[in-house]
Amino acid sequence: MSELIHLEERKPLQAKPDQSSLTFGEVFTDYMLSFEYSKEKGWHDLKIIPYGPIELSPAAQSIHYGQSVFEGLKAYKHEGEVVLFRPEENFKRINQSLERLKMPKVDEALLLEGLKQLVDVDRDWVPDGEGQSLYIRPVVFATQGVLGVHASHEYRLLIILSPSGSYYGGDSLSPTKIYVEDEYVRAVRGGVGFAKVAGNYAASLLAQANANELGFDQVLWLDGVEQKYVEEVGSMNIFFVINGKIVTPELNGSILPGITRKTVIELSKMLGYDVEERRIGVEEVFELYERGELEEIFGTGTAAVISPVGELQFKGEKIVINHNKTGTVTQQLYDHYTGIQSGKLEDPHGWRVVVPHYER
Ligand code: COI
């Protein structure tokens, strides 16, 4: 049995939200995991504490220079057990993000153990409604209060938990409208596009708001050099079904290596599809549509799950994909993916990780 992490008890516990009206990321559980770093001590003081406001120096380097990285994963309830989905992948990726921002790496196994104990303490918060889960948000940020552009000597890691419904509101399988961004770019090779850093999301907000004003849900980013090749959507990786084959942009350093992306590629192969990871031009997408060869488009992400794209607009030209309906490939992948996550289907790869009941 693993050593128990210190728990600072919260009294009284909060009232739980009404499960029938859960939105995304607005309600938080009773506890969070906290870990601190200093140059002298390294990572230390791992503990579970009541969720709540934290103290931060107004000079904290994360606020001024953006040293902040995060992750997103989910826990599900199935037949009385709580399971995590491929959590080791998130801790592997957080280390890649940390390294890119010159932040100290974490012990992946220790953090996974910390997460299991945290989720165990808050297990009554895991919702079990259709499309609902406990969204898990690890975040690491620089806390040293000193001005000057250099890597901070102090950091804090928190894992917070939020019982959530669908990311886009309503049904995860309602087709989304996507605006192909032709002015701003998200990332360039050699930059931080492959890392899950807070700044990537800040940089996306203006284009996202402009697209929302025009009636679109999300922005599709093109490559930052030629603005010709498809990269990813605001909070998702993107996939195309072309003549029965599944095509997704290859990872090139500026695209986020999504864990749902990776899982969907593995699942698609398992289901017998040909999968191609390659460069795909936005003009090629429109040409394929004209020739009747573009059958479906969908996005993938932890928060967004598998989300069909119903409309795509580029430089004033709009195409409607699969009559704005969820396609059969998208539906099949969604059913398999969510079936394995929730425990309704077999898990041949061992992607589900059961959260143990710890004796406290
Ligand atoms: C996720 O899918 O978990 C994300 O982090 C995307 C978004 C909520 C920022």
mmCIF file with all atom_site columns, C-alpha atoms in Angstrom, residues 168 176-179 186 201 204 208 217-222 230-240 249 255-256 297-300 304 307 309 312:
data_model
loop_
_atom_site.group_PDB
_atom_site.id
_atom_site.type_symbol
_atom_site.label_atom_id
_atom_site.label_alt_id
_atom_site.label_comp_id
_atom_site.label_asym_id
_atom_site.label_entity_id
_atom_site.label_seq_id
_atom_site.pdbx_PDB_ins_code
_atom_site.Cartn_x
_atom_site.Cartn_y
_atom_site.Cartn_z
_atom_site.occupancy
_atom_site.B_iso_or_equiv
_atom_site.pdbx_formal_charge
_atom_site.auth_seq_id
_atom_site.auth_comp_id
_atom_site.auth_asym_id
_atom_site.auth_atom_id
_atom_site.pdbx_PDB_model_num
ATOM 1  C CA . TYR A 1 168 ? -19.606 23.060 -25.492 1.00 0.00 ? 168 TYR A CA 1
ATOM 2  C CA . THR A 1 176 ? -19.773 22.718 -34.385 1.00 0.00 ? 176 THR A CA 1
ATOM 3  C CA . LYS A 1 177 ? -19.182 25.626 -36.744 1.00 0.00 ? 177 LYS A CA 1
ATOM 4  C CA . ILE A 1 178 ? -15.532 26.366 -37.364 1.00 0.00 ? 178 ILE A CA 1
ATOM 5  C CA . TYR A 1 179 ? -13.908 29.515 -38.746 1.00 0.00 ? 179 TYR A CA 1
ATOM 6  C CA . ARG A 1 186 ? -1.327  30.148 -32.890 1.00 0.00 ? 186 ARG A CA 1
ATOM 7  C CA . TYR A 1 201 ? -4.585  29.810 -24.894 1.00 0.00 ? 201 TYR A CA 1
ATOM 8  C CA . SER A 1 204 ? -6.011  32.338 -29.125 1.00 0.00 ? 204 SER A CA 1
ATOM 9  C CA . GLN A 1 208 ? -11.792 33.030 -30.864 1.00 0.00 ? 208 GLN A CA 1
ATOM 10 C CA . ASP A 1 217 ? -17.930 28.095 -32.185 1.00 0.00 ? 217 ASP A CA 1
ATOM 11 C CA . GLN A 1 218 ? -14.192 27.694 -32.689 1.00 0.00 ? 218 GLN A CA 1
ATOM 12 C CA . VAL A 1 219 ? -11.220 28.714 -34.775 1.00 0.00 ? 219 VAL A CA 1
ATOM 13 C CA . LEU A 1 220 ? -9.201  26.353 -36.969 1.00 0.00 ? 220 LEU A CA 1
ATOM 14 C CA . TRP A 1 221 ? -5.558  27.394 -36.893 1.00 0.00 ? 221 TRP A CA 1
ATOM 15 C CA . LEU A 1 222 ? -3.307  27.214 -39.936 1.00 0.00 ? 222 LEU A CA 1
ATOM 16 C CA . VAL A 1 230 ? -4.250  22.803 -41.109 1.00 0.00 ? 230 VAL A CA 1
ATOM 17 C CA . GLU A 1 231 ? -2.924  22.563 -37.528 1.00 0.00 ? 231 GLU A CA 1
ATOM 18 C CA . GLU A 1 232 ? -5.579  22.336 -34.791 1.00 0.00 ? 232 GLU A CA 1
ATOM 19 C CA . VAL A 1 233 ? -8.819  23.799 -33.488 1.00 0.00 ? 233 VAL A CA 1
ATOM 20 C CA . GLY A 1 234 ? -8.996  26.017 -30.357 1.00 0.00 ? 234 GLY A CA 1
ATOM 21 C CA . SER A 1 235 ? -9.373  23.217 -27.826 1.00 0.00 ? 235 SER A CA 1
ATOM 22 C CA . MET A 1 236 ? -9.096  20.136 -30.053 1.00 0.00 ? 236 MET A CA 1
ATOM 23 C CA . ASN A 1 237 ? -6.982  18.304 -32.610 1.00 0.00 ? 237 ASN A CA 1
ATOM 24 C CA . ILE A 1 238 ? -8.686  17.824 -35.960 1.00 0.00 ? 238 ILE A CA 1
ATOM 25 C CA . PHE A 1 239 ? -9.443  14.774 -38.113 1.00 0.00 ? 239 PHE A CA 1
ATOM 26 C CA . PHE A 1 240 ? -10.844 14.373 -41.651 1.00 0.00 ? 240 PHE A CA 1
ATOM 27 C CA . PRO A 1 249 ? -2.211  16.698 -39.395 1.00 0.00 ? 249 PRO A CA 1
ATOM 28 C CA . ILE A 1 255 ? 0.633   21.147 -32.838 1.00 0.00 ? 255 ILE A CA 1
ATOM 29 C CA . LEU A 1 256 ? -0.421  19.921 -29.377 1.00 0.00 ? 256 LEU A CA 1
ATOM 30 C CA . ILE A 1 297 ? -14.590 16.228 -40.001 1.00 0.00 ? 297 ILE A CA 1
ATOM 31 C CA . PHE A 1 298 ? -14.291 15.894 -36.240 1.00 0.00 ? 298 PHE A CA 1
ATOM 32 C CA . GLY A 1 299 ? -12.229 17.321 -33.409 1.00 0.00 ? 299 GLY A CA 1
ATOM 33 C CA . THR A 1 300 ? -10.743 15.490 -30.427 1.00 0.00 ? 300 THR A CA 1
ATOM 34 C CA . ALA A 1 304 ? -14.363 18.306 -26.081 1.00 0.00 ? 304 ALA A CA 1
ATOM 35 C CA . SER A 1 307 ? -16.889 16.539 -31.600 1.00 0.00 ? 307 SER A CA 1
ATOM 36 C CA . VAL A 1 309 ? -17.646 19.672 -37.333 1.00 0.00 ? 309 VAL A CA 1
ATOM 37 C CA . LEU A 1 312 ? -16.133 25.198 -42.083 1.00 0.00 ? 312 LEU A CA 1
#
